[in-house]
Amino acid sequence: GNSVTQMEGPVTLSEEAFLTINCTYTATGYPSLFWYVQYPGEGLQLLLKATKADDKGSNKGFEATYRKETTSFHLEKGSVQVSDSAVYFCALSGQAGTALIFGKGTTLSVSS
Amino acid sequence: NAGVTQTPKFQVLKTGQSMTLQCAQDMNHNSMYWYRQDPGMGLRLIYYSASEGTTDKGEVPNGYNVSRLNKREFSLRLESAAPSQTSVYFCASSEGSSGSYNEQFFGPGTRLTVL
C-alpha cells in the first residue's frame, strides 16, 4: 500500500542555516504530494504541493521538487528563521476524496 | 470564511463516558475526514466521508462512529471513552471532485483526555 517515510527529528538549527527534511514515498499510480506545517497548539496548514513529476512546489521560502525517479519530495529552505519552528509533515494523496497518507512528522527547532 | 471549525477545543472525560466532536466546513467541500494525532505516530485516519451520504472506515475506526449530517457537518462520536482514545482529533475537508488534487484543509483540533 501507499506509505510515506520522512526523516526523524528533532532537527535543531541556528537562524539562517540551510534546512533539508527528507521525504520518500511508496505509491501506485501518480499521487499528489504535500508538505503541511503545524505550529504549536494549532492545526495543520498546507505549506506547498506538487501534483506531477518534476513539479516544484514553493511557499514562504520553502521548496520541494516531486522526483518520481527517486520517489522523493524533500523540503528545503535556504535560510530558516525562529518563526519556522514547527512540526512538518510530508503527505501523499491518491484520487480525490481519499485520505492523505502522512509521514510521522519532523520537529524543527530554530534558535537565534 | 471560517474554513473548518471544530468544537470543543478541549475536553476531559472519564472512562466510559460518551461525547460527540463536532466539525463544520463552509467551503462547499464534498469530502470530510477525521484524523487522530498521537506522539510519534503522525496523523491516522479514523473515518472519512467521500461525499454527502457516505462514510467509510479508515485505519483506526474501532471505538468511534461518525455521522455526515449534511454537506457541511461531519461529527465523530465516542460511545464509551477509553484512555487509549486520549489524543488530538482533527477534522479536515477537501473538494473531493474528480480531477481535484485532494488538498485538505484542517480544523484547529480537539484535545481530548480520557481519565
PDB file of C-alpha atoms in Angstrom:
ATOM      1  CA  GLY A   1       0.000   0.000   0.000  1.00  0.00           C
ATOM      2  CA  ASN A   2       0.904   3.672  -0.100  1.00  0.00           C
ATOM      3  CA  SER A   3       3.292   4.983   2.524  1.00  0.00           C
ATOM      4  CA  VAL A   4       5.429   7.993   3.391  1.00  0.00           C
ATOM      5  CA  THR A   5       8.743   7.969   5.224  1.00  0.00           C
ATOM      6  CA  GLN A   6      10.295  11.162   6.477  1.00  0.00           C
ATOM      7  CA  MET A   7      13.414  11.798   8.457  1.00  0.00           C
ATOM      8  CA  GLU A   8      13.034  11.628  12.181  1.00  0.00           C
ATOM      9  CA  GLY A   9      13.738  14.658  14.265  1.00  0.00           C
ATOM     10  CA  PRO A  10      14.086  16.729  16.100  1.00  0.00           C
ATOM     11  CA  VAL A  11      16.089  18.937  13.796  1.00  0.00           C
ATOM     12  CA  THR A  12      17.807  21.778  15.602  1.00  0.00           C
ATOM     13  CA  LEU A  13      19.272  24.660  13.595  1.00  0.00           C
ATOM     14  CA  SER A  14      20.572  28.146  14.128  1.00  0.00           C
ATOM     15  CA  GLU A  15      18.836  31.048  12.440  1.00  0.00           C
ATOM     16  CA  GLU A  16      19.856  31.500   8.788  1.00  0.00           C
ATOM     17  CA  ALA A  17      21.004  27.881   8.446  1.00  0.00           C
ATOM     18  CA  PHE A  18      20.007  25.716   5.467  1.00  0.00           C
ATOM     19  CA  LEU A  19      17.205  23.234   6.031  1.00  0.00           C
ATOM     20  CA  THR A  20      16.539  19.894   4.395  1.00  0.00           C
ATOM     21  CA  ILE A  21      13.884  17.472   5.589  1.00  0.00           C
ATOM     22  CA  ASN A  22      13.893  14.239   3.615  1.00  0.00           C
ATOM     23  CA  CYS A  23      10.695  12.561   2.471  1.00  0.00           C
ATOM     24  CA  THR A  24      10.339   9.438   0.344  1.00  0.00           C
ATOM     25  CA  TYR A  25       7.181   7.680  -0.661  1.00  0.00           C
ATOM     26  CA  THR A  26       5.796   4.412  -1.955  1.00  0.00           C
ATOM     27  CA  ALA A  27       2.703   4.628  -4.103  1.00  0.00           C
ATOM     28  CA  THR A  28       0.938   3.135  -7.057  1.00  0.00           C
ATOM     29  CA  GLY A  29      -0.020   5.446  -9.853  1.00  0.00           C
ATOM     30  CA  TYR A  30       0.680   9.162  -9.749  1.00  0.00           C
ATOM     31  CA  PRO A  31      -0.065  10.621  -6.341  1.00  0.00           C
ATOM     32  CA  SER A  32      -0.082  14.286  -5.402  1.00  0.00           C
ATOM     33  CA  LEU A  33       2.490  15.239  -2.773  1.00  0.00           C
ATOM     34  CA  PHE A  34       2.161  17.771   0.010  1.00  0.00           C
ATOM     35  CA  TRP A  35       4.052  19.365   2.863  1.00  0.00           C
ATOM     36  CA  TYR A  36       1.979  20.515   5.815  1.00  0.00           C
ATOM     37  CA  VAL A  37       3.206  22.561   8.772  1.00  0.00           C
ATOM     38  CA  GLN A  38       1.847  22.518  12.311  1.00  0.00           C
ATOM     39  CA  TYR A  39       2.739  25.376  14.636  1.00  0.00           C
ATOM     40  CA  PRO A  40       2.490  24.751  18.397  1.00  0.00           C
ATOM     41  CA  GLY A  41      -1.086  24.334  19.545  1.00  0.00           C
ATOM     42  CA  GLU A  42      -2.547  24.699  16.063  1.00  0.00           C
ATOM     43  CA  GLY A  43      -3.941  22.551  13.273  1.00  0.00           C
ATOM     44  CA  LEU A  44      -2.149  21.645  10.072  1.00  0.00           C
ATOM     45  CA  GLN A  45      -1.680  24.179   7.306  1.00  0.00           C
ATOM     46  CA  LEU A  46      -0.746  23.363   3.752  1.00  0.00           C
ATOM     47  CA  LEU A  47       2.762  24.644   3.082  1.00  0.00           C
ATOM     48  CA  LEU A  48       3.211  23.543  -0.525  1.00  0.00           C
ATOM     49  CA  LYS A  49       2.168  20.891  -3.000  1.00  0.00           C
ATOM     50  CA  ALA A  50       3.190  19.217  -6.257  1.00  0.00           C
ATOM     51  CA  THR A  51       0.823  17.262  -8.429  1.00  0.00           C
ATOM     52  CA  LYS A  52       3.035  15.661 -11.069  1.00  0.00           C
ATOM     53  CA  ALA A  53       6.605  14.557 -11.644  1.00  0.00           C
ATOM     54  CA  ASP A  54       9.207  17.352 -11.775  1.00  0.00           C
ATOM     55  CA  ASP A  55       6.779  19.906 -10.347  1.00  0.00           C
ATOM     56  CA  LYS A  56       8.330  22.236  -7.790  1.00  0.00           C
ATOM     57  CA  GLY A  57       6.119  23.479  -5.013  1.00  0.00           C
ATOM     58  CA  SER A  58       7.174  26.632  -3.191  1.00  0.00           C
ATOM     59  CA  ASN A  59       5.858  28.907  -0.462  1.00  0.00           C
ATOM     60  CA  LYS A  60       7.346  31.218   2.192  1.00  0.00           C
ATOM     61  CA  GLY A  61      10.885  30.402   1.027  1.00  0.00           C
ATOM     62  CA  PHE A  62      10.324  26.646   1.261  1.00  0.00           C
ATOM     63  CA  GLU A  63      10.668  24.444  -1.806  1.00  0.00           C
ATOM     64  CA  ALA A  64      10.194  20.791  -2.702  1.00  0.00           C
ATOM     65  CA  THR A  65      10.501  19.002  -6.039  1.00  0.00           C
ATOM     66  CA  TYR A  66       8.482  15.922  -6.992  1.00  0.00           C
ATOM     67  CA  ARG A  67      11.114  13.364  -8.063  1.00  0.00           C
ATOM     68  CA  LYS A  68       9.466  10.289  -9.476  1.00  0.00           C
ATOM     69  CA  GLU A  69      12.748   8.548 -10.301  1.00  0.00           C
ATOM     70  CA  THR A  70      13.831   8.642  -6.649  1.00  0.00           C
ATOM     71  CA  THR A  71      10.271   8.689  -5.196  1.00  0.00           C
ATOM     72  CA  SER A  72      11.212  11.701  -3.107  1.00  0.00           C
ATOM     73  CA  PHE A  73       9.812  15.095  -2.124  1.00  0.00           C
ATOM     74  CA  HIS A  74      12.454  16.673   0.099  1.00  0.00           C
ATOM     75  CA  LEU A  75      11.668  20.003   1.782  1.00  0.00           C
ATOM     76  CA  GLU A  76      14.324  22.726   1.635  1.00  0.00           C
ATOM     77  CA  LYS A  77      14.763  26.299   2.789  1.00  0.00           C
ATOM     78  CA  GLY A  78      17.857  28.355   2.265  1.00  0.00           C
ATOM     79  CA  SER A  79      17.725  30.410   5.467  1.00  0.00           C
ATOM     80  CA  VAL A  80      15.489  29.387   8.349  1.00  0.00           C
ATOM     81  CA  GLN A  81      14.027  31.782  10.904  1.00  0.00           C
ATOM     82  CA  VAL A  82      12.979  31.265  14.506  1.00  0.00           C
ATOM     83  CA  SER A  83       9.367  31.568  13.325  1.00  0.00           C
ATOM     84  CA  ASP A  84       9.836  28.420  11.212  1.00  0.00           C
ATOM     85  CA  SER A  85       9.968  26.300  14.374  1.00  0.00           C
ATOM     86  CA  ALA A  86       7.148  23.802  13.926  1.00  0.00           C
ATOM     87  CA  VAL A  87       6.357  20.210  13.015  1.00  0.00           C
ATOM     88  CA  TYR A  88       6.497  19.422   9.298  1.00  0.00           C
ATOM     89  CA  PHE A  89       4.524  16.583   7.706  1.00  0.00           C
ATOM     90  CA  CYS A  90       5.024  15.074   4.293  1.00  0.00           C
ATOM     91  CA  ALA A  91       1.881  13.534   2.792  1.00  0.00           C
ATOM     92  CA  LEU A  92       0.658  11.895  -0.355  1.00  0.00           C
ATOM     93  CA  SER A  93      -2.745  11.542  -1.882  1.00  0.00           C
ATOM     94  CA  GLY A  94      -4.309   9.346  -4.446  1.00  0.00           C
ATOM     95  CA  GLN A  95      -7.593  10.150  -6.108  1.00  0.00           C
ATOM     96  CA  ALA A  96      -9.936  12.884  -4.977  1.00  0.00           C
ATOM     97  CA  GLY A  97     -11.981  12.089  -1.902  1.00  0.00           C
ATOM     98  CA  THR A  98      -9.480   9.663  -0.430  1.00  0.00           C
ATOM     99  CA  ALA A  99      -7.469  10.211   2.711  1.00  0.00           C
ATOM    100  CA  LEU A 100      -3.984  11.661   2.856  1.00  0.00           C
ATOM    101  CA  ILE A 101      -1.191   9.336   3.923  1.00  0.00           C
ATOM    102  CA  PHE A 102       1.091  11.178   6.327  1.00  0.00           C
ATOM    103  CA  GLY A 103       4.636  10.691   7.443  1.00  0.00           C
ATOM    104  CA  LYS A 104       5.225  10.761  11.190  1.00  0.00           C
ATOM    105  CA  GLY A 105       6.334  14.384  11.204  1.00  0.00           C
ATOM    106  CA  THR A 106       9.643  16.135  11.787  1.00  0.00           C
ATOM    107  CA  THR A 107      10.042  18.672  14.550  1.00  0.00           C
ATOM    108  CA  LEU A 108      12.163  21.685  13.606  1.00  0.00           C
ATOM    109  CA  SER A 109      13.567  23.951  16.275  1.00  0.00           C
ATOM    110  CA  VAL A 110      15.371  27.129  15.214  1.00  0.00           C
ATOM    111  CA  SER A 111      17.325  29.192  17.718  1.00  0.00           C
ATOM    112  CA  SER A 112      18.544  32.771  17.380  1.00  0.00           C
TER     113      SER A 112
ATOM    114  CA  ASN B   1     -14.734  32.340   5.559  1.00  0.00           C
ATOM    115  CA  ALA B   2     -14.178  30.379   8.752  1.00  0.00           C
ATOM    116  CA  GLY B   3     -12.857  27.329   6.884  1.00  0.00           C
ATOM    117  CA  VAL B   4     -13.082  24.221   9.080  1.00  0.00           C
ATOM    118  CA  THR B   5     -14.340  24.688  12.629  1.00  0.00           C
ATOM    119  CA  GLN B   6     -14.307  22.155  15.455  1.00  0.00           C
ATOM    120  CA  THR B   7     -15.942  22.081  18.861  1.00  0.00           C
ATOM    121  CA  PRO B   8     -14.997  21.697  21.604  1.00  0.00           C
ATOM    122  CA  LYS B   9     -11.335  22.741  21.683  1.00  0.00           C
ATOM    123  CA  PHE B  10     -10.614  20.821  24.875  1.00  0.00           C
ATOM    124  CA  GLN B  11     -12.437  18.026  26.684  1.00  0.00           C
ATOM    125  CA  VAL B  12     -11.765  15.787  29.661  1.00  0.00           C
ATOM    126  CA  LEU B  13     -13.813  12.614  30.015  1.00  0.00           C
ATOM    127  CA  LYS B  14     -13.930   9.755  32.455  1.00  0.00           C
ATOM    128  CA  THR B  15     -13.621   6.209  31.179  1.00  0.00           C
ATOM    129  CA  GLY B  16     -16.965   5.027  29.874  1.00  0.00           C
ATOM    130  CA  GLN B  17     -18.428   8.452  29.178  1.00  0.00           C
ATOM    131  CA  SER B  18     -19.634   9.366  25.721  1.00  0.00           C
ATOM    132  CA  MET B  19     -19.236  12.506  23.685  1.00  0.00           C
ATOM    133  CA  THR B  20     -19.579  13.887  20.183  1.00  0.00           C
ATOM    134  CA  LEU B  21     -16.980  16.001  18.443  1.00  0.00           C
ATOM    135  CA  GLN B  22     -18.473  18.461  16.004  1.00  0.00           C
ATOM    136  CA  CYS B  23     -16.969  19.628  12.722  1.00  0.00           C
ATOM    137  CA  ALA B  24     -18.290  22.015  10.104  1.00  0.00           C
ATOM    138  CA  GLN B  25     -16.856  23.486   6.894  1.00  0.00           C
ATOM    139  CA  ASP B  26     -18.065  26.422   4.844  1.00  0.00           C
ATOM    140  CA  MET B  27     -16.102  25.768   1.646  1.00  0.00           C
ATOM    141  CA  ASN B  28     -18.797  23.631  -0.030  1.00  0.00           C
ATOM    142  CA  HIS B  29     -16.427  20.670   0.014  1.00  0.00           C
ATOM    143  CA  ASN B  30     -17.671  17.213  -0.830  1.00  0.00           C
ATOM    144  CA  SER B  31     -15.250  15.180   1.297  1.00  0.00           C
ATOM    145  CA  MET B  32     -14.603  15.293   5.028  1.00  0.00           C
ATOM    146  CA  TYR B  33     -12.245  13.371   7.306  1.00  0.00           C
ATOM    147  CA  TRP B  34     -11.467  12.642  10.925  1.00  0.00           C
ATOM    148  CA  TYR B  35      -7.873  12.030  11.988  1.00  0.00           C
ATOM    149  CA  ARG B  36      -6.225  11.474  15.328  1.00  0.00           C
ATOM    150  CA  GLN B  37      -2.728  12.639  16.160  1.00  0.00           C
ATOM    151  CA  ASP B  38      -0.586  10.849  18.690  1.00  0.00           C
ATOM    152  CA  PRO B  39       3.080  11.488  19.573  1.00  0.00           C
ATOM    153  CA  GLY B  40       5.425   9.714  17.163  1.00  0.00           C
ATOM    154  CA  MET B  41       2.518   8.354  15.106  1.00  0.00           C
ATOM    155  CA  GLY B  42       1.733  11.204  12.770  1.00  0.00           C
ATOM    156  CA  LEU B  43      -1.915  11.510  11.758  1.00  0.00           C
ATOM    157  CA  ARG B  44      -4.039   8.428  11.355  1.00  0.00           C
ATOM    158  CA  LEU B  45      -7.386   8.342   9.622  1.00  0.00           C
ATOM    159  CA  ILE B  46     -10.366   7.299  11.726  1.00  0.00           C
ATOM    160  CA  TYR B  47     -13.269   7.724   9.302  1.00  0.00           C
ATOM    161  CA  TYR B  48     -13.969   9.686   6.186  1.00  0.00           C
ATOM    162  CA  SER B  49     -16.893  10.735   4.059  1.00  0.00           C
ATOM    163  CA  ALA B  50     -16.115  10.991   0.372  1.00  0.00           C
ATOM    164  CA  SER B  51     -19.465  12.649  -0.299  1.00  0.00           C
ATOM    165  CA  GLU B  52     -22.683  13.523   1.494  1.00  0.00           C
ATOM    166  CA  GLY B  53     -24.485  10.363   2.494  1.00  0.00           C
ATOM    167  CA  THR B  54     -21.425   8.100   2.532  1.00  0.00           C
ATOM    168  CA  THR B  55     -18.958   7.189   5.260  1.00  0.00           C
ATOM    169  CA  ASP B  56     -16.079   4.721   5.321  1.00  0.00           C
ATOM    170  CA  LYS B  57     -13.669   3.368   7.881  1.00  0.00           C
ATOM    171  CA  GLY B  58     -10.095   4.477   7.955  1.00  0.00           C
ATOM    172  CA  GLU B  59      -7.037   2.994   9.599  1.00  0.00           C
ATOM    173  CA  VAL B  60      -8.218   3.184  13.246  1.00  0.00           C
ATOM    174  CA  PRO B  61     -12.057   3.144  13.407  1.00  0.00           C
ATOM    175  CA  ASN B  62     -12.589   0.965  16.483  1.00  0.00           C
ATOM    176  CA  GLY B  63     -14.423   2.741  19.291  1.00  0.00           C
ATOM    177  CA  TYR B  64     -15.750   5.526  17.052  1.00  0.00           C
ATOM    178  CA  ASN B  65     -18.810   6.282  14.979  1.00  0.00           C
ATOM    179  CA  VAL B  66     -19.458   9.098  12.566  1.00  0.00           C
ATOM    180  CA  SER B  67     -22.399  10.931  11.051  1.00  0.00           C
ATOM    181  CA  ARG B  68     -22.342  13.031   7.907  1.00  0.00           C
ATOM    182  CA  LEU B  69     -25.270  15.216   8.938  1.00  0.00           C
ATOM    183  CA  ASN B  70     -25.306  17.249   5.747  1.00  0.00           C
ATOM    184  CA  LYS B  71     -22.733  18.555   3.306  1.00  0.00           C
ATOM    185  CA  ARG B  72     -21.292  20.970   5.878  1.00  0.00           C
ATOM    186  CA  GLU B  73     -21.150  18.856   9.017  1.00  0.00           C
ATOM    187  CA  PHE B  74     -19.351  15.656   9.985  1.00  0.00           C
ATOM    188  CA  SER B  75     -19.440  14.522  13.607  1.00  0.00           C
ATOM    189  CA  LEU B  76     -17.368  11.933  15.457  1.00  0.00           C
ATOM    190  CA  ARG B  77     -18.844  10.049  18.410  1.00  0.00           C
ATOM    191  CA  LEU B  78     -17.116   8.150  21.166  1.00  0.00           C
ATOM    192  CA  GLU B  79     -19.739   5.857  22.698  1.00  0.00           C
ATOM    193  CA  SER B  80     -17.685   4.641  25.662  1.00  0.00           C
ATOM    194  CA  ALA B  81     -14.432   6.536  26.019  1.00  0.00           C
ATOM    195  CA  ALA B  82     -11.227   4.689  26.913  1.00  0.00           C
ATOM    196  CA  PRO B  83      -7.824   6.071  27.996  1.00  0.00           C
ATOM    197  CA  SER B  84      -6.397   4.845  24.654  1.00  0.00           C
ATOM    198  CA  GLN B  85      -8.575   7.463  22.978  1.00  0.00           C
ATOM    199  CA  THR B  86      -6.667  10.297  24.621  1.00  0.00           C
ATOM    200  CA  SER B  87      -5.428  12.196  21.598  1.00  0.00           C
ATOM    201  CA  VAL B  88      -5.766  15.296  19.472  1.00  0.00           C
ATOM    202  CA  TYR B  89      -8.537  14.970  16.919  1.00  0.00           C
ATOM    203  CA  PHE B  90      -8.508  16.849  13.639  1.00  0.00           C
ATOM    204  CA  CYS B  91     -11.290  17.280  11.164  1.00  0.00           C
ATOM    205  CA  ALA B  92     -10.421  18.081   7.555  1.00  0.00           C
ATOM    206  CA  SER B  93     -12.230  18.671   4.296  1.00  0.00           C
ATOM    207  CA  SER B  94     -11.361  18.623   0.603  1.00  0.00           C
ATOM    208  CA  GLU B  95     -13.104  19.491  -2.620  1.00  0.00           C
ATOM    209  CA  GLY B  96     -13.383  15.800  -3.452  1.00  0.00           C
ATOM    210  CA  SER B  97     -14.370  16.263  -7.063  1.00  0.00           C
ATOM    211  CA  SER B  98     -12.881  14.143  -9.781  1.00  0.00           C
ATOM    212  CA  GLY B  99      -9.764  15.817 -11.084  1.00  0.00           C
ATOM    213  CA  SER B 100      -9.088  17.812  -7.924  1.00  0.00           C
ATOM    214  CA  TYR B 101      -5.772  17.337  -6.175  1.00  0.00           C
ATOM    215  CA  ASN B 102      -7.246  16.403  -2.833  1.00  0.00           C
ATOM    216  CA  GLU B 103      -5.691  19.304  -0.942  1.00  0.00           C
ATOM    217  CA  GLN B 104      -7.142  19.021   2.541  1.00  0.00           C
ATOM    218  CA  PHE B 105      -7.982  21.858   4.896  1.00  0.00           C
ATOM    219  CA  PHE B 106      -7.743  21.212   8.622  1.00  0.00           C
ATOM    220  CA  GLY B 107      -9.580  22.481  11.659  1.00  0.00           C
ATOM    221  CA  PRO B 108      -7.778  23.645  14.830  1.00  0.00           C
ATOM    222  CA  GLY B 109      -8.215  20.327  16.621  1.00  0.00           C
ATOM    223  CA  THR B 110      -9.887  18.979  19.760  1.00  0.00           C
ATOM    224  CA  ARG B 111      -7.616  17.936  22.605  1.00  0.00           C
ATOM    225  CA  LEU B 112      -9.293  15.027  24.394  1.00  0.00           C
ATOM    226  CA  THR B 113      -8.127  13.456  27.625  1.00  0.00           C
ATOM    227  CA  VAL B 114      -9.774  10.309  28.949  1.00  0.00           C
ATOM    228  CA  LEU B 115      -9.074   9.560  32.601  1.00  0.00           C
TER     229      LEU B 115
END
